């Protein structure tokens, strides 16, 4: 997914908002690194589409708040053998 970085950032933001996706899920879907997703969303997107940035920021804040819960569930699943 090379090409116009602004367009890529916008498409990433739309995907994250529509699917309530994590940075990791978006990176996997678009075949790019988590670092690239983060840079596109946090540095490039605010420069030309502030409203979209604010929407995606809300989703990422929720994901960040829930991260420790998902990690605990994954650990539990690992040791339960399920």
PDB file of N, CA, C and O in Angstrom:
ATOM      1  N   UNK A   1       0.835  -1.182   0.000  1.00  0.00           N
ATOM      2  CA  UNK A   1       0.000   0.000   0.000  1.00  0.00           C
ATOM      3  C   UNK A   1       0.877   1.242   0.000  1.00  0.00           C
ATOM      4  O   UNK A   1       0.832   2.069   0.880  1.00  0.00           O
ATOM      5  N   UNK A   2       1.718   1.321  -0.975  1.00  0.00           N
ATOM      6  CA  UNK A   2       2.576   2.486  -1.108  1.00  0.00           C
ATOM      7  C   UNK A   2       1.800   3.594  -1.797  1.00  0.00           C
ATOM      8  O   UNK A   2       0.622   3.462  -2.082  1.00  0.00           O
ATOM      9  N   UNK A   3       2.456   4.691  -2.049  1.00  0.00           N
ATOM     10  CA  UNK A   3       1.783   5.771  -2.758  1.00  0.00           C
ATOM     11  C   UNK A   3       1.580   6.981  -1.885  1.00  0.00           C
ATOM     12  O   UNK A   3       2.411   7.294  -1.041  1.00  0.00           O
ATOM     13  N   UNK A   4       0.464   7.633  -2.092  1.00  0.00           N
ATOM     14  CA  UNK A   4       0.161   8.864  -1.393  1.00  0.00           C
ATOM     15  C   UNK A   4      -0.026   8.604   0.102  1.00  0.00           C
ATOM     16  O   UNK A   4      -0.970   7.934   0.517  1.00  0.00           O
ATOM     17  N   UNK A   5       0.859   9.173   0.911  1.00  0.00           N
ATOM     18  CA  UNK A   5       0.812   8.943   2.359  1.00  0.00           C
ATOM     19  C   UNK A   5      -0.431   9.553   2.993  1.00  0.00           C
ATOM     20  O   UNK A   5      -0.987   8.998   3.939  1.00  0.00           O
ATOM     21  N   UNK A   6      -0.886  10.677   2.474  1.00  0.00           N
ATOM     22  CA  UNK A   6      -2.083  11.316   3.017  1.00  0.00           C
ATOM     23  C   UNK A   6      -3.307  10.426   2.802  1.00  0.00           C
ATOM     24  O   UNK A   6      -4.120  10.241   3.700  1.00  0.00           O
ATOM     25  N   UNK A   7      -3.406   9.876   1.608  1.00  0.00           N
ATOM     26  CA  UNK A   7      -4.530   8.981   1.296  1.00  0.00           C
ATOM     27  C   UNK A   7      -4.468   7.729   2.165  1.00  0.00           C
ATOM     28  O   UNK A   7      -5.488   7.265   2.671  1.00  0.00           O
ATOM     29  N   UNK A   8      -3.267   7.191   2.347  1.00  0.00           N
ATOM     30  CA  UNK A   8      -3.100   5.997   3.176  1.00  0.00           C
ATOM     31  C   UNK A   8      -3.517   6.285   4.616  1.00  0.00           C
ATOM     32  O   UNK A   8      -4.241   5.493   5.230  1.00  0.00           O
ATOM     33  N   UNK A   9      -3.113   7.419   5.139  1.00  0.00           N
ATOM     34  CA  UNK A   9      -3.466   7.783   6.504  1.00  0.00           C
ATOM     35  C   UNK A   9      -4.978   7.916   6.654  1.00  0.00           C
ATOM     36  O   UNK A   9      -5.562   7.479   7.652  1.00  0.00           O
ATOM     37  N   UNK A  10      -5.609   8.494   5.648  1.00  0.00           N
ATOM     38  CA  UNK A  10      -7.059   8.661   5.688  1.00  0.00           C
ATOM     39  C   UNK A  10      -7.774   7.311   5.636  1.00  0.00           C
ATOM     40  O   UNK A  10      -8.729   7.075   6.376  1.00  0.00           O
ATOM     41  N   UNK A  11      -7.300   6.424   4.781  1.00  0.00           N
ATOM     42  CA  UNK A  11      -7.904   5.091   4.681  1.00  0.00           C
ATOM     43  C   UNK A  11      -7.705   4.295   5.971  1.00  0.00           C
ATOM     44  O   UNK A  11      -8.608   3.583   6.416  1.00  0.00           O
ATOM     45  N   UNK A  12      -6.536   4.423   6.583  1.00  0.00           N
ATOM     46  CA  UNK A  12      -6.276   3.757   7.862  1.00  0.00           C
ATOM     47  C   UNK A  12      -7.235   4.272   8.935  1.00  0.00           C
ATOM     48  O   UNK A  12      -7.821   3.495   9.689  1.00  0.00           O
ATOM     49  N   UNK A  13      -7.388   5.576   8.986  1.00  0.00           N
ATOM     50  CA  UNK A  13      -8.274   6.177   9.986  1.00  0.00           C
ATOM     51  C   UNK A  13      -9.703   5.707   9.796  1.00  0.00           C
ATOM     52  O   UNK A  13     -10.383   5.347  10.771  1.00  0.00           O
ATOM     53  N   UNK A  14     -10.167   5.686   8.560  1.00  0.00           N
ATOM     54  CA  UNK A  14     -11.532   5.225   8.279  1.00  0.00           C
ATOM     55  C   UNK A  14     -11.708   3.772   8.720  1.00  0.00           C
ATOM     56  O   UNK A  14     -12.728   3.416   9.314  1.00  0.00           O
ATOM     57  N   UNK A  15     -10.722   2.941   8.438  1.00  0.00           N
ATOM     58  CA  UNK A  15     -10.790   1.526   8.820  1.00  0.00           C
ATOM     59  C   UNK A  15     -10.856   1.376  10.339  1.00  0.00           C
ATOM     60  O   UNK A  15     -11.672   0.607  10.867  1.00  0.00           O
ATOM     61  N   UNK A  16     -10.006   2.104  11.041  1.00  0.00           N
ATOM     62  CA  UNK A  16      -9.965   2.014  12.501  1.00  0.00           C
ATOM     63  C   UNK A  16     -11.294   2.478  13.107  1.00  0.00           C
ATOM     64  O   UNK A  16     -11.827   1.847  14.009  1.00  0.00           O
ATOM     65  N   UNK A  17     -11.843   3.563  12.586  1.00  0.00           N
ATOM     66  CA  UNK A  17     -13.103   4.094  13.106  1.00  0.00           C
ATOM     67  C   UNK A  17     -14.261   3.135  12.830  1.00  0.00           C
ATOM     68  O   UNK A  17     -15.043   2.817  13.725  1.00  0.00           O
ATOM     69  N   UNK A  18     -14.372   2.654  11.599  1.00  0.00           N
ATOM     70  CA  UNK A  18     -15.487   1.795  11.222  1.00  0.00           C
ATOM     71  C   UNK A  18     -15.478   0.457  11.949  1.00  0.00           C
ATOM     72  O   UNK A  18     -16.520  -0.079  12.300  1.00  0.00           O
ATOM     73  N   UNK A  19     -14.276  -0.096  12.172  1.00  0.00           N
ATOM     74  CA  UNK A  19     -14.166  -1.427  12.761  1.00  0.00           C
ATOM     75  C   UNK A  19     -13.751  -1.422  14.225  1.00  0.00           C
ATOM     76  O   UNK A  19     -13.579  -2.491  14.810  1.00  0.00           O
ATOM     77  N   UNK A  20     -13.580  -0.221  14.782  1.00  0.00           N
ATOM     78  CA  UNK A  20     -13.090  -0.084  16.159  1.00  0.00           C
ATOM     79  C   UNK A  20     -11.818  -0.921  16.328  1.00  0.00           C
ATOM     80  O   UNK A  20     -11.617  -1.621  17.321  1.00  0.00           O
ATOM     81  N   UNK A  21     -10.969  -0.876  15.319  1.00  0.00           N
ATOM     82  CA  UNK A  21      -9.796  -1.734  15.237  1.00  0.00           C
ATOM     83  C   UNK A  21      -8.613  -1.171  16.022  1.00  0.00           C
ATOM     84  O   UNK A  21      -8.532   0.024  16.291  1.00  0.00           O
ATOM     85  N   UNK A  22      -7.705  -2.049  16.357  1.00  0.00           N
ATOM     86  CA  UNK A  22      -6.457  -1.646  17.005  1.00  0.00           C
ATOM     87  C   UNK A  22      -5.433  -1.278  15.931  1.00  0.00           C
ATOM     88  O   UNK A  22      -5.626  -1.563  14.742  1.00  0.00           O
ATOM     89  N   UNK A  23      -4.346  -0.672  16.371  1.00  0.00           N
ATOM     90  CA  UNK A  23      -3.259  -0.329  15.449  1.00  0.00           C
ATOM     91  C   UNK A  23      -2.706  -1.607  14.831  1.00  0.00           C
ATOM     92  O   UNK A  23      -2.447  -1.669  13.631  1.00  0.00           O
ATOM     93  N   UNK A  24      -2.571  -2.635  15.643  1.00  0.00           N
ATOM     94  CA  UNK A  24      -2.036  -3.915  15.160  1.00  0.00           C
ATOM     95  C   UNK A  24      -2.946  -4.521  14.090  1.00  0.00           C
ATOM     96  O   UNK A  24      -2.470  -5.017  13.059  1.00  0.00           O
ATOM     97  N   UNK A  25      -4.257  -4.478  14.312  1.00  0.00           N
ATOM     98  CA  UNK A  25      -5.200  -5.030  13.342  1.00  0.00           C
ATOM     99  C   UNK A  25      -5.169  -4.242  12.030  1.00  0.00           C
ATOM    100  O   UNK A  25      -5.210  -4.826  10.947  1.00  0.00           O
ATOM    101  N   UNK A  26      -5.078  -2.924  12.131  1.00  0.00           N
ATOM    102  CA  UNK A  26      -5.008  -2.094  10.926  1.00  0.00           C
ATOM    103  C   UNK A  26      -3.725  -2.364  10.154  1.00  0.00           C
ATOM    104  O   UNK A  26      -3.734  -2.448   8.925  1.00  0.00           O
ATOM    105  N   UNK A  27      -2.629  -2.513  10.871  1.00  0.00           N
ATOM    106  CA  UNK A  27      -1.350  -2.791  10.220  1.00  0.00           C
ATOM    107  C   UNK A  27      -1.411  -4.115   9.467  1.00  0.00           C
ATOM    108  O   UNK A  27      -0.943  -4.217   8.326  1.00  0.00           O
ATOM    109  N   UNK A  28      -1.993  -5.111  10.085  1.00  0.00           N
ATOM    110  CA  UNK A  28      -2.101  -6.421   9.444  1.00  0.00           C
ATOM    111  C   UNK A  28      -3.012  -6.356   8.220  1.00  0.00           C
ATOM    112  O   UNK A  28      -2.692  -6.915   7.171  1.00  0.00           O
ATOM    113  N   UNK A  29      -4.122  -5.655   8.328  1.00  0.00           N
ATOM    114  CA  UNK A  29      -5.082  -5.539   7.220  1.00  0.00           C
ATOM    115  C   UNK A  29      -4.456  -4.869   6.003  1.00  0.00           C
ATOM    116  O   UNK A  29      -4.664  -5.289   4.871  1.00  0.00           O
ATOM    117  N   UNK A  30      -3.663  -3.810   6.231  1.00  0.00           N
ATOM    118  CA  UNK A  30      -3.086  -3.047   5.131  1.00  0.00           C
ATOM    119  C   UNK A  30      -1.673  -3.505   4.749  1.00  0.00           C
ATOM    120  O   UNK A  30      -1.083  -2.972   3.826  1.00  0.00           O
ATOM    121  N   UNK A  31      -1.140  -4.473   5.472  1.00  0.00           N
ATOM    122  CA  UNK A  31       0.174  -5.017   5.136  1.00  0.00           C
ATOM    123  C   UNK A  31       1.323  -4.058   5.378  1.00  0.00           C
ATOM    124  O   UNK A  31       2.296  -4.043   4.616  1.00  0.00           O
ATOM    125  N   UNK A  32       1.213  -3.258   6.431  1.00  0.00           N
ATOM    126  CA  UNK A  32       2.285  -2.319   6.790  1.00  0.00           C
ATOM    127  C   UNK A  32       2.617  -2.501   8.266  1.00  0.00           C
ATOM    128  O   UNK A  32       1.913  -3.217   8.984  1.00  0.00           O
ATOM    129  N   UNK A  33       3.663  -1.849   8.729  1.00  0.00           N
ATOM    130  CA  UNK A  33       4.079  -2.013  10.117  1.00  0.00           C
ATOM    131  C   UNK A  33       3.229  -1.167  11.058  1.00  0.00           C
ATOM    132  O   UNK A  33       2.601  -0.187  10.656  1.00  0.00           O
ATOM    133  N   UNK A  34       3.237  -1.562  12.339  1.00  0.00           N
ATOM    134  CA  UNK A  34       2.515  -0.803  13.350  1.00  0.00           C
ATOM    135  C   UNK A  34       3.092   0.602  13.466  1.00  0.00           C
ATOM    136  O   UNK A  34       2.351   1.557  13.698  1.00  0.00           O
ATOM    137  N   UNK A  35       4.398   0.716  13.292  1.00  0.00           N
ATOM    138  CA  UNK A  35       5.050   2.031  13.362  1.00  0.00           C
ATOM    139  C   UNK A  35       4.532   2.955  12.279  1.00  0.00           C
ATOM    140  O   UNK A  35       4.310   4.149  12.520  1.00  0.00           O
ATOM    141  N   UNK A  36       4.331   2.428  11.092  1.00  0.00           N
ATOM    142  CA  UNK A  36       3.819   3.223   9.977  1.00  0.00           C
ATOM    143  C   UNK A  36       2.395   3.674  10.252  1.00  0.00           C
ATOM    144  O   UNK A  36       2.045   4.833  10.010  1.00  0.00           O
ATOM    145  N   UNK A  37       1.569   2.769  10.775  1.00  0.00           N
ATOM    146  CA  UNK A  37       0.193   3.129  11.111  1.00  0.00           C
ATOM    147  C   UNK A  37       0.196   4.243  12.142  1.00  0.00           C
ATOM    148  O   UNK A  37      -0.489   5.255  11.993  1.00  0.00           O
ATOM    149  N   UNK A  38       0.993   4.072  13.177  1.00  0.00           N
ATOM    150  CA  UNK A  38       1.042   5.075  14.243  1.00  0.00           C
ATOM    151  C   UNK A  38       1.520   6.427  13.708  1.00  0.00           C
ATOM    152  O   UNK A  38       0.943   7.467  14.032  1.00  0.00           O
ATOM    153  N   UNK A  39       2.550   6.418  12.878  1.00  0.00           N
ATOM    154  CA  UNK A  39       3.069   7.667  12.324  1.00  0.00           C
ATOM    155  C   UNK A  39       2.037   8.344  11.421  1.00  0.00           C
ATOM    156  O   UNK A  39       1.840   9.561  11.495  1.00  0.00           O
ATOM    157  N   UNK A  40       1.371   7.558  10.581  1.00  0.00           N
ATOM    158  CA  UNK A  40       0.337   8.114   9.702  1.00  0.00           C
ATOM    159  C   UNK A  40      -0.791   8.751  10.510  1.00  0.00           C
ATOM    160  O   UNK A  40      -1.236   9.853  10.201  1.00  0.00           O
ATOM    161  N   UNK A  41      -1.239   8.055  11.547  1.00  0.00           N
ATOM    162  CA  UNK A  41      -2.377   8.529  12.328  1.00  0.00           C
ATOM    163  C   UNK A  41      -2.000   9.710  13.216  1.00  0.00           C
ATOM    164  O   UNK A  41      -2.729  10.693  13.295  1.00  0.00           O
ATOM    165  N   UNK A  42      -0.872   9.624  13.890  1.00  0.00           N
ATOM    166  CA  UNK A  42      -0.544  10.651  14.885  1.00  0.00           C
ATOM    167  C   UNK A  42       0.192  11.858  14.329  1.00  0.00           C
ATOM    168  O   UNK A  42       0.080  12.952  14.900  1.00  0.00           O
ATOM    169  N   UNK A  43       0.920  11.712  13.228  1.00  0.00           N
ATOM    170  CA  UNK A  43       1.708  12.833  12.714  1.00  0.00           C
ATOM    171  C   UNK A  43       1.178  13.401  11.396  1.00  0.00           C
ATOM    172  O   UNK A  43       1.112  14.608  11.222  1.00  0.00           O
ATOM    173  N   UNK A  44       0.808  12.539  10.475  1.00  0.00           N
ATOM    174  CA  UNK A  44       0.395  13.018   9.154  1.00  0.00           C
ATOM    175  C   UNK A  44      -1.069  13.445   9.110  1.00  0.00           C
ATOM    176  O   UNK A  44      -1.402  14.491   8.557  1.00  0.00           O
ATOM    177  N   UNK A  45      -1.940  12.641   9.687  1.00  0.00           N
ATOM    178  CA  UNK A  45      -3.373  12.916   9.611  1.00  0.00           C
ATOM    179  C   UNK A  45      -3.775  14.264  10.226  1.00  0.00           C
ATOM    180  O   UNK A  45      -4.564  14.984   9.620  1.00  0.00           O
ATOM    181  N   UNK A  46      -3.252  14.660  11.385  1.00  0.00           N
ATOM    182  CA  UNK A  46      -3.681  15.941  11.967  1.00  0.00           C
ATOM    183  C   UNK A  46      -3.343  17.162  11.113  1.00  0.00           C
ATOM    184  O   UNK A  46      -3.975  18.206  11.242  1.00  0.00           O
ATOM    185  N   UNK A  47      -2.378  17.029  10.237  1.00  0.00           N
ATOM    186  CA  UNK A  47      -1.951  18.167   9.423  1.00  0.00           C
ATOM    187  C   UNK A  47      -2.974  18.561   8.365  1.00  0.00           C
ATOM    188  O   UNK A  47      -3.059  19.719   7.984  1.00  0.00           O
ATOM    189  N   UNK A  48      -3.745  17.604   7.887  1.00  0.00           N
ATOM    190  CA  UNK A  48      -4.666  17.926   6.801  1.00  0.00           C
ATOM    191  C   UNK A  48      -6.104  17.471   7.024  1.00  0.00           C
ATOM    192  O   UNK A  48      -6.991  17.838   6.250  1.00  0.00           O
ATOM    193  N   UNK A  49      -6.386  16.694   8.065  1.00  0.00           N
ATOM    194  CA  UNK A  49      -7.763  16.297   8.353  1.00  0.00           C
ATOM    195  C   UNK A  49      -7.935  16.167   9.864  1.00  0.00           C
ATOM    196  O   UNK A  49      -7.963  15.077  10.420  1.00  0.00           O
ATOM    197  N   UNK A  50      -8.051  17.304  10.504  1.00  0.00           N
ATOM    198  CA  UNK A  50      -8.115  17.361  11.968  1.00  0.00           C
ATOM    199  C   UNK A  50      -9.345  16.632  12.526  1.00  0.00           C
ATOM    200  O   UNK A  50      -9.252  15.947  13.543  1.00  0.00           O
ATOM    201  N   UNK A  51     -10.491  16.781  11.887  1.00  0.00           N
ATOM    202  CA  UNK A  51     -11.709  16.160  12.412  1.00  0.00           C
ATOM    203  C   UNK A  51     -11.616  14.633  12.383  1.00  0.00           C
ATOM    204  O   UNK A  51     -12.035  13.956  13.334  1.00  0.00           O
ATOM    205  N   UNK A  52     -11.067  14.086  11.315  1.00  0.00           N
ATOM    206  CA  UNK A  52     -10.887  12.634  11.225  1.00  0.00           C
ATOM    207  C   UNK A  52      -9.885  12.163  12.276  1.00  0.00           C
ATOM    208  O   UNK A  52     -10.073  11.121  12.903  1.00  0.00           O
ATOM    209  N   UNK A  53      -8.835  12.939  12.483  1.00  0.00           N
ATOM    210  CA  UNK A  53      -7.845  12.611  13.504  1.00  0.00           C
ATOM    211  C   UNK A  53      -8.490  12.534  14.885  1.00  0.00           C
ATOM    212  O   UNK A  53      -8.217  11.612  15.651  1.00  0.00           O
ATOM    213  N   UNK A  54      -9.339  13.487  15.208  1.00  0.00           N
ATOM    214  CA  UNK A  54      -9.981  13.494  16.525  1.00  0.00           C
ATOM    215  C   UNK A  54     -10.894  12.279  16.708  1.00  0.00           C
ATOM    216  O   UNK A  54     -10.973  11.719  17.802  1.00  0.00           O
ATOM    217  N   UNK A  55     -11.549  11.854  15.639  1.00  0.00           N
ATOM    218  CA  UNK A  55     -12.410  10.667  15.717  1.00  0.00           C
ATOM    219  C   UNK A  55     -11.590   9.405  15.949  1.00  0.00           C
ATOM    220  O   UNK A  55     -11.925   8.572  16.797  1.00  0.00           O
ATOM    221  N   UNK A  56     -10.507   9.257  15.208  1.00  0.00           N
ATOM    222  CA  UNK A  56      -9.691   8.049  15.344  1.00  0.00           C
ATOM    223  C   UNK A  56      -8.952   8.062  16.682  1.00  0.00           C
ATOM    224  O   UNK A  56      -8.718   7.010  17.288  1.00  0.00           O
ATOM    225  N   UNK A  57      -8.626   9.225  17.171  1.00  0.00           N
ATOM    226  CA  UNK A  57      -7.948   9.331  18.469  1.00  0.00           C
ATOM    227  C   UNK A  57      -8.831   8.783  19.585  1.00  0.00           C
ATOM    228  O   UNK A  57      -8.338   8.118  20.496  1.00  0.00           O
ATOM    229  N   UNK A  58     -10.144   9.049  19.512  1.00  0.00           N
ATOM    230  CA  UNK A  58     -11.074   8.524  20.506  1.00  0.00           C
ATOM    231  C   UNK A  58     -11.060   6.999  20.526  1.00  0.00           C
ATOM    232  O   UNK A  58     -11.028   6.385  21.583  1.00  0.00           O
ATOM    233  N   UNK A  59     -11.089   6.396  19.354  1.00  0.00           N
ATOM    234  CA  UNK A  59     -11.075   4.932  19.252  1.00  0.00           C
ATOM    235  C   UNK A  59      -9.777   4.382  19.834  1.00  0.00           C
ATOM    236  O   UNK A  59      -9.788   3.415  20.601  1.00  0.00           O
ATOM    237  N   UNK A  60      -8.656   5.004  19.503  1.00  0.00           N
ATOM    238  CA  UNK A  60      -7.367   4.516  19.987  1.00  0.00           C
ATOM    239  C   UNK A  60      -7.223   4.694  21.495  1.00  0.00           C
ATOM    240  O   UNK A  60      -6.584   3.870  22.159  1.00  0.00           O
ATOM    241  N   UNK A  61      -7.825   5.726  22.051  1.00  0.00           N
ATOM    242  CA  UNK A  61      -7.798   5.913  23.508  1.00  0.00           C
ATOM    243  C   UNK A  61      -8.572   4.793  24.211  1.00  0.00           C
ATOM    244  O   UNK A  61      -8.143   4.291  25.244  1.00  0.00           O
ATOM    245  N   UNK A  62      -9.714   4.408  23.651  1.00  0.00           N
ATOM    246  CA  UNK A  62     -10.492   3.305  24.213  1.00  0.00           C
ATOM    247  C   UNK A  62      -9.677   2.016  24.135  1.00  0.00           C
ATOM    248  O   UNK A  62      -9.605   1.258  25.108  1.00  0.00           O
ATOM    249  N   UNK A  63      -9.043   1.776  22.989  1.00  0.00           N
ATOM    250  CA  UNK A  63      -8.209   0.579  22.826  1.00  0.00           C
ATOM    251  C   UNK A  63      -7.077   0.559  23.840  1.00  0.00           C
ATOM    252  O   UNK A  63      -6.755  -0.476  24.413  1.00  0.00           O
ATOM    253  N   UNK A  64      -6.484   1.711  24.061  1.00  0.00           N
ATOM    254  CA  UNK A  64      -5.374   1.813  25.012  1.00  0.00           C
ATOM    255  C   UNK A  64      -5.853   1.504  26.428  1.00  0.00           C
ATOM    256  O   UNK A  64      -5.168   0.822  27.192  1.00  0.00           O
ATOM    257  N   UNK A  65      -7.029   1.987  26.783  1.00  0.00           N
ATOM    258  CA  UNK A  65      -7.578   1.743  28.111  1.00  0.00           C
ATOM    259  C   UNK A  65      -7.917   0.267  28.324  1.00  0.00           C
ATOM    260  O   UNK A  65      -7.852  -0.234  29.447  1.00  0.00           O
ATOM    261  N   UNK A  66      -8.269  -0.438  27.265  1.00  0.00           N
ATOM    262  CA  UNK A  66      -8.649  -1.846  27.373  1.00  0.00           C
ATOM    263  C   UNK A  66      -7.486  -2.809  27.158  1.00  0.00           C
ATOM    264  O   UNK A  66      -7.639  -4.015  27.333  1.00  0.00           O
ATOM    265  N   UNK A  67      -6.334  -2.292  26.804  1.00  0.00           N
ATOM    266  CA  UNK A  67      -5.197  -3.133  26.443  1.00  0.00           C
ATOM    267  C   UNK A  67      -4.815  -4.105  27.548  1.00  0.00           C
ATOM    268  O   UNK A  67      -4.545  -5.285  27.292  1.00  0.00           O
ATOM    269  N   UNK A  68      -4.781  -3.660  28.792  1.00  0.00           N
ATOM    270  CA  UNK A  68      -4.366  -4.536  29.888  1.00  0.00           C
ATOM    271  C   UNK A  68      -5.366  -5.679  30.094  1.00  0.00           C
ATOM    272  O   UNK A  68      -4.991  -6.781  30.482  1.00  0.00           O
ATOM    273  N   UNK A  69      -6.626  -5.432  29.804  1.00  0.00           N
ATOM    274  CA  UNK A  69      -7.641  -6.472  29.941  1.00  0.00           C
ATOM    275  C   UNK A  69      -7.445  -7.549  28.873  1.00  0.00           C
ATOM    276  O   UNK A  69      -7.481  -8.753  29.166  1.00  0.00           O
ATOM    277  N   UNK A  70      -7.230  -7.108  27.629  1.00  0.00           N
ATOM    278  CA  UNK A  70      -7.004  -8.080  26.544  1.00  0.00           C
ATOM    279  C   UNK A  70      -5.750  -8.901  26.801  1.00  0.00           C
ATOM    280  O   UNK A  70      -5.718 -10.106  26.527  1.00  0.00           O
ATOM    281  N   UNK A  71      -4.720  -8.271  27.333  1.00  0.00           N
ATOM    282  CA  UNK A  71      -3.488  -9.000  27.646  1.00  0.00           C
ATOM    283  C   UNK A  71      -3.703 -10.052  28.715  1.00  0.00           C
ATOM    284  O   UNK A  71      -3.200 -11.175  28.632  1.00  0.00           O
ATOM    285  N   UNK A  72      -4.482  -9.705  29.736  1.00  0.00           N
ATOM    286  CA  UNK A  72      -4.789 -10.664  30.801  1.00  0.00           C
ATOM    287  C   UNK A  72      -5.603 -11.832  30.286  1.00  0.00           C
ATOM    288  O   UNK A  72      -5.394 -12.984  30.680  1.00  0.00           O
ATOM    289  N   UNK A  73      -6.538 -11.548  29.397  1.00  0.00           N
ATOM    290  CA  UNK A  73      -7.358 -12.615  28.820  1.00  0.00           C
ATOM    291  C   UNK A  73      -6.509 -13.550  27.964  1.00  0.00           C
ATOM    292  O   UNK A  73      -6.697 -14.771  27.988  1.00  0.00           O
ATOM    293  N   UNK A  74      -5.575 -12.997  27.227  1.00  0.00           N
ATOM    294  CA  UNK A  74      -4.701 -13.821  26.392  1.00  0.00           C
ATOM    295  C   UNK A  74      -3.820 -14.721  27.255  1.00  0.00           C
ATOM    296  O   UNK A  74      -3.619 -15.902  26.935  1.00  0.00           O
ATOM    297  N   UNK A  75      -3.312 -14.180  28.356  1.00  0.00           N
ATOM    298  CA  UNK A  75      -2.484 -14.970  29.262  1.00  0.00           C
ATOM    299  C   UNK A  75      -3.303 -16.092  29.894  1.00  0.00           C
ATOM    300  O   UNK A  75      -2.857 -17.240  29.989  1.00  0.00           O
ATOM    301  N   UNK A  76      -4.520 -15.769  30.311  1.00  0.00           N
ATOM    302  CA  UNK A  76      -5.397 -16.773  30.903  1.00  0.00           C
ATOM    303  C   UNK A  76      -5.678 -17.896  29.916  1.00  0.00           C
ATOM    304  O   UNK A  76      -5.629 -19.085  30.256  1.00  0.00           O
ATOM    305  N   UNK A  77      -5.980 -17.512  28.670  1.00  0.00           N
ATOM    306  CA  UNK A  77      -6.262 -18.503  27.628  1.00  0.00           C
ATOM    307  C   UNK A  77      -5.042 -19.397  27.379  1.00  0.00           C
ATOM    308  O   UNK A  77      -5.162 -20.598  27.222  1.00  0.00           O
ATOM    309  N   UNK A  78      -3.879 -18.789  27.391  1.00  0.00           N
ATOM    310  CA  UNK A  78      -2.638 -19.528  27.144  1.00  0.00           C
ATOM    311  C   UNK A  78      -2.427 -20.627  28.208  1.00  0.00           C
ATOM    312  O   UNK A  78      -2.088 -21.759  27.884  1.00  0.00           O
ATOM    313  N   UNK A  79      -2.637 -20.263  29.470  1.00  0.00           N
ATOM    314  CA  UNK A  79      -2.357 -21.211  30.531  1.00  0.00           C
ATOM    315  C   UNK A  79      -3.514 -22.163  30.825  1.00  0.00           C
ATOM    316  O   UNK A  79      -3.323 -23.202  31.445  1.00  0.00           O
ATOM    317  N   UNK A  80      -4.718 -21.841  30.375  1.00  0.00           N
ATOM    318  CA  UNK A  80      -5.849 -22.743  30.520  1.00  0.00           C
ATOM    319  C   UNK A  80      -5.850 -23.802  29.430  1.00  0.00           C
ATOM    320  O   UNK A  80      -6.499 -24.825  29.556  1.00  0.00           O
ATOM    321  N   UNK A  81      -5.149 -23.535  28.348  1.00  0.00           N
ATOM    322  CA  UNK A  81      -5.090 -24.479  27.245  1.00  0.00           C
ATOM    323  C   UNK A  81      -6.304 -24.425  26.334  1.00  0.00           C
ATOM    324  O   UNK A  81      -6.560 -25.363  25.598  1.00  0.00           O
ATOM    325  N   UNK A  82      -7.035 -23.331  26.419  1.00  0.00           N
ATOM    326  CA  UNK A  82      -8.257 -23.228  25.599  1.00  0.00           C
ATOM    327  C   UNK A  82      -7.982 -22.622  24.262  1.00  0.00           C
ATOM    328  O   UNK A  82      -7.091 -21.973  23.957  1.00  0.00           O
TER     329      UNK A  82
END
